XYZ file of C-alpha atoms in Angstrom:
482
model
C 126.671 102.838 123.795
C 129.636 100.204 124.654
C 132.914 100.918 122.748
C 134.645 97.722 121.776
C 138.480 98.325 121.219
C 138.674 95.524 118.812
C 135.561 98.093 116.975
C 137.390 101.460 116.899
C 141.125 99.476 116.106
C 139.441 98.695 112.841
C 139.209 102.624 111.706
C 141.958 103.688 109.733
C 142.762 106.344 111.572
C 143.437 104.301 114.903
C 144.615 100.571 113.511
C 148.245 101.219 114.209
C 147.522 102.170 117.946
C 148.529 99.393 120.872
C 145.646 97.826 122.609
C 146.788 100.066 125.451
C 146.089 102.779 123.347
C 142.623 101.693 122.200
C 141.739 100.802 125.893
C 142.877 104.277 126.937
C 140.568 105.816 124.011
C 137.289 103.487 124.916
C 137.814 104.176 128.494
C 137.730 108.083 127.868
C 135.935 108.169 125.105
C 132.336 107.307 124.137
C 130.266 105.103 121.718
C 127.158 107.727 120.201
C 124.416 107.115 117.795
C 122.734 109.739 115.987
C 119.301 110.016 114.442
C 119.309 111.527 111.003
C 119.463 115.621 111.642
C 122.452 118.033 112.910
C 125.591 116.762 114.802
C 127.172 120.095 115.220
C 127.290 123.526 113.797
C 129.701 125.694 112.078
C 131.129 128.589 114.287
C 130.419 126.433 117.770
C 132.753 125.852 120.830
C 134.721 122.999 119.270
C 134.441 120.322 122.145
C 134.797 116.946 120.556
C 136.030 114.854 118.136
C 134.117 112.633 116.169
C 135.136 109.221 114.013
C 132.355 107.487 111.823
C 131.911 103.862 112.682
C 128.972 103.444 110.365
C 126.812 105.668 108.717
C 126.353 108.492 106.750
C 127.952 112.120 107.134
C 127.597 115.054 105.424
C 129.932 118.282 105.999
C 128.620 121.763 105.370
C 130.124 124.986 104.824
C 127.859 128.263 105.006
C 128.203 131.105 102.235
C 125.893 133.697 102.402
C 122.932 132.767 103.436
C 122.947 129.018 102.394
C 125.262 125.927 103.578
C 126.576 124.329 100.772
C 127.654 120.604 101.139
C 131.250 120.034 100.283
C 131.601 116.109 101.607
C 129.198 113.043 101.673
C 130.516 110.170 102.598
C 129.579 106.765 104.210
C 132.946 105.485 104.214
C 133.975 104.362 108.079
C 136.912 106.283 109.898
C 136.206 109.695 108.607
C 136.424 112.067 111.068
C 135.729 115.698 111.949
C 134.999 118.051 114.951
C 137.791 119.212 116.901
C 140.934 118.537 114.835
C 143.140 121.278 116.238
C 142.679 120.578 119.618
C 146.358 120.147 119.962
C 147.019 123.518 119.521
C 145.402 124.754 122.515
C 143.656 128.302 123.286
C 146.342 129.914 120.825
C 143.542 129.031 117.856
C 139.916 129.707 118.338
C 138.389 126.408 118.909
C 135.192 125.965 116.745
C 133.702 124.277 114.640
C 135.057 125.233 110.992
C 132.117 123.347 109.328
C 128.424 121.563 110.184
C 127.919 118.212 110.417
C 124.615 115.961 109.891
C 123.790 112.647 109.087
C 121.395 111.222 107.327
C 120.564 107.581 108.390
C 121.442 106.521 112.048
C 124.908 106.525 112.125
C 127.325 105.340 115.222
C 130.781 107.963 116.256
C 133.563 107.306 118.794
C 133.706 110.743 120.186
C 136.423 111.875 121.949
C 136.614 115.116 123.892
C 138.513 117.775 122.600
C 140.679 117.826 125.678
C 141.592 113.923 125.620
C 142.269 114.478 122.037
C 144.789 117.307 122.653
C 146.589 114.940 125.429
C 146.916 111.643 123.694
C 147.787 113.645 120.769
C 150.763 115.577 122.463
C 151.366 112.274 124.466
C 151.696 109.796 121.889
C 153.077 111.826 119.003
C 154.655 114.715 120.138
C 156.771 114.960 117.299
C 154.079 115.075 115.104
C 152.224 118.120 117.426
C 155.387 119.008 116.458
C 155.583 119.245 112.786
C 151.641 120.111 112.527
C 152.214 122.897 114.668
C 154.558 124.282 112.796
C 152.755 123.762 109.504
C 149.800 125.623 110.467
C 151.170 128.773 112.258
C 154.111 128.550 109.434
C 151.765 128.556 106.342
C 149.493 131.388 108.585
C 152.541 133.378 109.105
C 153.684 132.963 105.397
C 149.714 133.511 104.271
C 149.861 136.846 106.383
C 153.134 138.015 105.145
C 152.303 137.614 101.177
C 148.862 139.179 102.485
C 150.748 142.240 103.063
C 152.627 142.081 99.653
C 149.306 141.811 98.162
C 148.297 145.403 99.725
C 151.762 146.615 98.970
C 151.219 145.680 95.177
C 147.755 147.010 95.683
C 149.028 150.310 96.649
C 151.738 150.294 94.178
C 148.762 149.967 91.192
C 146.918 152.825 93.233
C 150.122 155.186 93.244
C 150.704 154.430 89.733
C 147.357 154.803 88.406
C 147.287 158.028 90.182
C 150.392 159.317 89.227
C 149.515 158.212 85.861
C 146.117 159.727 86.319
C 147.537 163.004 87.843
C 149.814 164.032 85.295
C 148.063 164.788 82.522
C 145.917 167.752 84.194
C 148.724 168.721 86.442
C 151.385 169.647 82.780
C 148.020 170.818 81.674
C 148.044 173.357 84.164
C 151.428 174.061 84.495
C 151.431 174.928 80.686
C 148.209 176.827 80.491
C 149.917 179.016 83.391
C 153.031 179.375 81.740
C 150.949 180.675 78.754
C 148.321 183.002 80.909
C 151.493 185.074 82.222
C 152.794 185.694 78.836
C 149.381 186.878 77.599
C 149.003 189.083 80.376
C 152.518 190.323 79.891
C 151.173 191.293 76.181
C 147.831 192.629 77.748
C 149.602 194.995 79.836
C 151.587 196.023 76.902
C 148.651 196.616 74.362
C 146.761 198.566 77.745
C 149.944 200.897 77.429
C 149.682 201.208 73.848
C 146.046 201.959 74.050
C 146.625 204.496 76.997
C 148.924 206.515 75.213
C 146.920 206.691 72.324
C 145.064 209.749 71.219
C 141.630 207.929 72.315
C 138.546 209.371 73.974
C 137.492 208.827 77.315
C 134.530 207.335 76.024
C 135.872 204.577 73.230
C 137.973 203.549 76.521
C 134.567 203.081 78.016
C 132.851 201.324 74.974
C 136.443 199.232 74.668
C 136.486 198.445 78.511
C 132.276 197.195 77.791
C 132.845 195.264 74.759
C 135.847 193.316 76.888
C 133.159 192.401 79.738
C 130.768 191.587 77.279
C 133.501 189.405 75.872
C 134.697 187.560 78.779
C 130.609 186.764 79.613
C 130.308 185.057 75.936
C 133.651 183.218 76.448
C 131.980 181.478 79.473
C 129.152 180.477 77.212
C 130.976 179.110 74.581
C 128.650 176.396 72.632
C 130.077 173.070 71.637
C 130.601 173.180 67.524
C 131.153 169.861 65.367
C 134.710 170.115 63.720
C 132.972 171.321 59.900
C 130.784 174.192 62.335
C 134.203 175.156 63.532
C 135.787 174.953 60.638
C 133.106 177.091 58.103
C 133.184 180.133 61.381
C 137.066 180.345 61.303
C 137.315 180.854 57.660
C 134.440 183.136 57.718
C 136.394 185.371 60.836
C 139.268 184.994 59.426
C 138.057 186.861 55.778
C 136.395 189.759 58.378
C 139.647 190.643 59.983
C 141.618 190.642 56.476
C 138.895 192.805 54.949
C 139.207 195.260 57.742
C 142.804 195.598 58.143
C 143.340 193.405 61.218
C 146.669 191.322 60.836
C 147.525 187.530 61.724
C 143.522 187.104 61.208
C 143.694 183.619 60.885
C 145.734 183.249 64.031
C 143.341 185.209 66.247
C 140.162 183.452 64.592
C 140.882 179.433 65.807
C 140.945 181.712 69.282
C 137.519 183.988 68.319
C 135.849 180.469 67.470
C 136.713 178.871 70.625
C 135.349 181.666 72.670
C 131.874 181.364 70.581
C 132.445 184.781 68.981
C 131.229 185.117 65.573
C 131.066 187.530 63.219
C 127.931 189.185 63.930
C 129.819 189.509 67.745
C 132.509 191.430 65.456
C 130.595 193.767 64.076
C 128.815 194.867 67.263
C 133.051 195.181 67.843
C 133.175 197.807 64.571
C 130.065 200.228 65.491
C 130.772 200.757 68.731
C 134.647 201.825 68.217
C 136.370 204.272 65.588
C 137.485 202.152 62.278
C 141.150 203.567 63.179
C 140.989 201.906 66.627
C 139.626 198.504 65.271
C 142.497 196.580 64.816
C 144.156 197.543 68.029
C 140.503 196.500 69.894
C 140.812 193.582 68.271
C 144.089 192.562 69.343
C 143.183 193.869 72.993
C 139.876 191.560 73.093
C 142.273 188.644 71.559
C 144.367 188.709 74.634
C 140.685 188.870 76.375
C 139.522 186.071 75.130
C 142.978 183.922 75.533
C 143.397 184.865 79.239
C 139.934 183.380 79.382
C 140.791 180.255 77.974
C 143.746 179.755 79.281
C 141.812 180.368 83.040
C 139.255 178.378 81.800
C 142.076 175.516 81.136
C 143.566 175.812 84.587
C 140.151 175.385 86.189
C 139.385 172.233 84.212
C 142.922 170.730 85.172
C 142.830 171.566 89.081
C 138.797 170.468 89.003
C 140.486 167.031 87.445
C 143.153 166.667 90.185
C 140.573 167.477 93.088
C 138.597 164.797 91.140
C 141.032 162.400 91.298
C 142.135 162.962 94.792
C 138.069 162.853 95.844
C 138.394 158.867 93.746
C 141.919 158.435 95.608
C 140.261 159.028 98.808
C 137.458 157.258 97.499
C 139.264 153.799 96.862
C 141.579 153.904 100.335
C 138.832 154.757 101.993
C 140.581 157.232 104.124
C 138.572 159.013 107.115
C 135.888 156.585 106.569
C 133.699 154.329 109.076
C 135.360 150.779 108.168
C 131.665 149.848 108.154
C 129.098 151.342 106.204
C 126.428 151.812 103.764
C 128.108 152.795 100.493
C 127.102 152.963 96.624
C 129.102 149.836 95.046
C 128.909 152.299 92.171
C 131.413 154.723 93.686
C 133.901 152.253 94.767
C 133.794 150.559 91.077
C 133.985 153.660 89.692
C 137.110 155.166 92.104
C 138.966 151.020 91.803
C 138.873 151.944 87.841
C 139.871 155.046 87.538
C 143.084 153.960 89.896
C 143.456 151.647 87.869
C 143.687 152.983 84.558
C 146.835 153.093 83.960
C 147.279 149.565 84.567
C 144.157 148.706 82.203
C 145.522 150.996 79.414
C 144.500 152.520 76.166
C 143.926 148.806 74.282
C 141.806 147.725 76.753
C 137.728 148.879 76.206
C 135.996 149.422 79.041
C 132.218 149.284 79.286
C 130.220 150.184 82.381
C 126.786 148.684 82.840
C 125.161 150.069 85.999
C 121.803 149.578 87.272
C 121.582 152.954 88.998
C 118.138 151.985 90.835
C 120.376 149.526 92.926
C 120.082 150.700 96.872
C 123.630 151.306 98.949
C 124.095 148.509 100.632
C 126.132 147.838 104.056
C 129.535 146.875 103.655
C 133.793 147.275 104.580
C 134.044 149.413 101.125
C 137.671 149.318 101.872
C 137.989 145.695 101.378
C 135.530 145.478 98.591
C 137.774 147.818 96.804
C 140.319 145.346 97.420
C 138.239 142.824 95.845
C 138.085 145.179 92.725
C 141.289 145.766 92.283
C 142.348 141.768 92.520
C 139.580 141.047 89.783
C 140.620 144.360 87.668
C 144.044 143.321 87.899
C 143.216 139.279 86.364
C 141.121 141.079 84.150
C 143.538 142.278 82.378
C 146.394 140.134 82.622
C 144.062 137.281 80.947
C 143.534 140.211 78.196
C 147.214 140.367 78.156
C 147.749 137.015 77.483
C 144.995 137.028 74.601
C 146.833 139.795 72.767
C 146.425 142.810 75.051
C 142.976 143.866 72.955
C 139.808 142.990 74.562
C 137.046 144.653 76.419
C 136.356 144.563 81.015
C 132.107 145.050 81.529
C 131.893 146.001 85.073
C 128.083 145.092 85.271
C 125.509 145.180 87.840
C 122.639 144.137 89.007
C 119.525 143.166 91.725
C 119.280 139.050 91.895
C 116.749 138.818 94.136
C 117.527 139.841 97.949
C 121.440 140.406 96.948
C 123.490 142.842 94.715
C 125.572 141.162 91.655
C 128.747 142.606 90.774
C 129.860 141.404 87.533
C 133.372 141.620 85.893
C 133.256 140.001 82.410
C 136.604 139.943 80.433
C 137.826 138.755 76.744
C 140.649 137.073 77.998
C 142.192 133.815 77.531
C 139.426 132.264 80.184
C 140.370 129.885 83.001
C 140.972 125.708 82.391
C 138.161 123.655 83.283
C 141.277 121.515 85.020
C 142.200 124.498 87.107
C 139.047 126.222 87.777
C 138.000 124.698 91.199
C 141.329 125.011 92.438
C 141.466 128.751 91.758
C 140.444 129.982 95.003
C 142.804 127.594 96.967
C 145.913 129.820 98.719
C 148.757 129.729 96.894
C 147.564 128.879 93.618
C 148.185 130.823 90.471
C 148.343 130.362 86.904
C 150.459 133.470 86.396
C 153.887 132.851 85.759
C 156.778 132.695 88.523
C 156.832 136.629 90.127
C 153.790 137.808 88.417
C 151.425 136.400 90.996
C 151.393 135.166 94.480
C 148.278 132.779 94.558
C 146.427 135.019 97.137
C 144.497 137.769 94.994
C 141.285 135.541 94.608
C 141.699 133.711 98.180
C 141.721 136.772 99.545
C 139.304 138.157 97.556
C 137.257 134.715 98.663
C 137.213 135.724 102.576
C 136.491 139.446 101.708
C 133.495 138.174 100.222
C 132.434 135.262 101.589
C 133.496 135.198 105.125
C 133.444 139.018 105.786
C 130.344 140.084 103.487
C 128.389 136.750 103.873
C 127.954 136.874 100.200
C 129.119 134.502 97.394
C 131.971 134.806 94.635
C 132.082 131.999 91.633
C 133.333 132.177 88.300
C 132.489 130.866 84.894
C 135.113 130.951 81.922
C 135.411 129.719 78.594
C 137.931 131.091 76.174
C 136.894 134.652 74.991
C 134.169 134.867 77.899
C 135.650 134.758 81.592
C 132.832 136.318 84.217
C 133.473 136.590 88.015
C 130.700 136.873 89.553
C 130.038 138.763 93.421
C 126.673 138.701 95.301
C 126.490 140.224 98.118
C 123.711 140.924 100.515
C 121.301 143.722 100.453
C 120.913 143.923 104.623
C 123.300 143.567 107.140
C 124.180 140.129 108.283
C 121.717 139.102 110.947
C 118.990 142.090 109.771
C 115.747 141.399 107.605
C 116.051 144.882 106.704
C 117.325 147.360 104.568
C 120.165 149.259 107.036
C 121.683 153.297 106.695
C 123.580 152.913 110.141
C 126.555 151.190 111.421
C 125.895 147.412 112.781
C 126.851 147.608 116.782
């Protein structure tokens, strides 16, 4: 179609040029009307830029599977298409959005490489400044990126050290205890050696012990009253047959699941003047047992938390694959608890029938930890009591992953701006305004799923979807895209 100079000088974005100017931008440009339908799509070679003469546009953005309009406008002058020409091959040139109209509408399109030239050639000072602005806030987005993992991994080396102490003193002490009982074990053995005993109540007393150490293993579970009502009645056994300290070896008899029925298998199969010393022998039986059976719980713990640390860096994993969300909420949690703390309930509501879907775990764990971590900095701010659901479930083809706090929720003023870099509502050095905007790619751009939020005070609940197949698959997927 003709371009008219005097037309495209009346756009805001071009009224200040000189005829020249406009001439020069008619005379490589072009004049195009388009039927109502697609202009251009997202993720396509960028080649041209496009100003609204009259019309009406509507800009797209795609999430997931959908493309959600985030501009409608007939206003003339509006432009879109290939806005960072100017910067050459050292950005990607595509499309960041799609572009329709819906009544015929008239553009002045430009090509992407007249843009870049009249741009550098008629403002190079501003190619100047934008330049820097972009690659300076990517640089500076990039570099508090990094800060981000750094505080990520900070809350995963606390948490774990946090995590890992508790079994690891457990351990340490239960060892520290296990030599000193087999110190005395050795001792009584010596006693027992030298006494004027029988080959064959050494036999019965080396029987019993086995017999011992195979109950100890068995040990039921007893509510504190059972517990209670078998130490007294152990306790009045040993005083009625001369065996001292009774009620300091019957806490230890009760423990084991030894009763008193156990103790009088003890009596008939050992000489009444040997009792007490058996006794004492199967006491130190029964402790080294315990105390074993202590050090095995505390190292199974530390492997366990290792297997979760492992778990939540992903280390020695495909970056890609099909993983259980379950296992990566689970390990993010469990890093975390330290950080989430003793005031803070947490209440896991898993739909185990959900299928492993395909996914950077990694990253989602990321995501986790960023959500975790506002979680409970909103409880914080509510009074440091509250309860985090971690909840899941099937929404029809995608997975929702649900983090529900009892914080002080999110402004209605603030909410759509909480995704936006660089925003925070955390004071000065708490927060760096990238947690949920990176949190927003992870999901979004990486994942093709969604991530929204709705708050209101007492009730905050971020919510991620994410898609049961790989991106570009109708089907369910166990392997690695290629």
């Amino acid at each position: 179609m003709p371009c008219s100079p005097q037309e495209i000088g009346s756009l805001f974005l071009f009224e200040k040029l000189t005829p020249g100017q406009l001439g020069r931008l008619c005379a490589e440009g072009r004049v195009e009307k388009f039927e109502p339908g697609p202009v251009y799509a997202e993720g396509d070679p960028a080649t041209c830029f496009y100003v609204m003469i009259e019309g009406t546009v509507v800009l797209s953005r795609r999430v997931g599977d959908d493309d959600v309009e985030v501009t409608r406008t007939s206003q003339p002058g509006v432009y879109a298409g290939a806005m960072q020409a100017y910067l050459g091959d050292r950005v990607r040139q595509v499309y960041n959005n799609s572009m329709r109209v819906t009544e015929p509408t008239r553009f002045f399109v430009l090509p992407a490489g007249t843009f870049a030239g009249v741009m550098q050639e008629w403002f190079p000072m501003a190619v100047h400044l934008l330049e820097g602005l972009f690659f300076g806030s990517k640089n500076t987005q990039r570099m508090i990126g990094q800060r981000e993992r750094l505080l990520a991994l900070g809350s995963l080396s606390a948490g774990l050290t946090h995590e890992l102490n508790n079994p690891a003193a457990a351990a340490a002490r239960a060892t520290a205890t296990l030599r000193e009982r087999v110190a005395k074990m050795r001792h009584k053995l010596r006693v027992i050696s030298a006494g004027p005993y029988s080959r064959e109540a050494l036999a019965n007393l080396i029987e019993i012990q086995e017999r011992t150490a195979e109950r100890v293993a068995k040990a039921p579970s007893l509510s504190p009253l059972e517990a209670s009502d078998r130490e007294d009645a152990l306790a009045d056994w040993l005083d009625d047959h001369g065996v001292e300290e009774g009620w300091r070896i019957a806490p230890v008899f009760v423990q084991a699941g030894l009763d008193v029925d156990w103790l009088e298998q003890v009596a008939a199969a050992v000489d009444e003047d040997i009792l007490p010393g058996a006794v004492g022998w199967l006491n130190y039986t029964v402790e080294t047992e315990l105390l074993m059976g202590e050090i095995e719980d505390a190292t199974g713990r530390i492997s366990h938390l290792v297997d979760a640390a492992k778990q939540y860096s992903q280390l020695d994993r495909a970056p890609y694959r099909v993983v259980d969300v379950h296992e990566l909420l689970d390990s993010t949690l469990l890093m975390l608890s330290g950080k989430i703390g003793e005031r803070i309930e947490v209440v896991k509501d898993y739909d185990r029938t959900l299928p492993r879907i395909p996914a950077y775990p990694a990253e989602l764990n990321q995501v986790w930890t960023n959500l975790v971590d506002n979680a409970v900095f909103a409880i914080g701010e509510a009074g440091g009591e509250g309860t985090l659901t971690v909840r899941t479930a099937r929404e029809h083809d995608r997975l929702l992953v649900e983090f529900r706090d009892t914080g002080t929720g999110i402004p209605r003023e603030v909410r759509d701006r909480i995704f936006d870099p660089f925003f925070t509502t955390k004071p000065v050095g708490e927060g760096t305004g990238l947690g949920l905007d990176i949190s927003w790619r992870i999901v979004v751009d990486k994942h093709h799923g969604s991530l929204q939020v709705e708050s209101e005070p007492g009730d905050t609940r971020f919510q991620v979807l994410l898609p049961l197949t790989a991106a570009g698959t109708g089907t369910d997927t166990s392997e690695e895209p290629q």
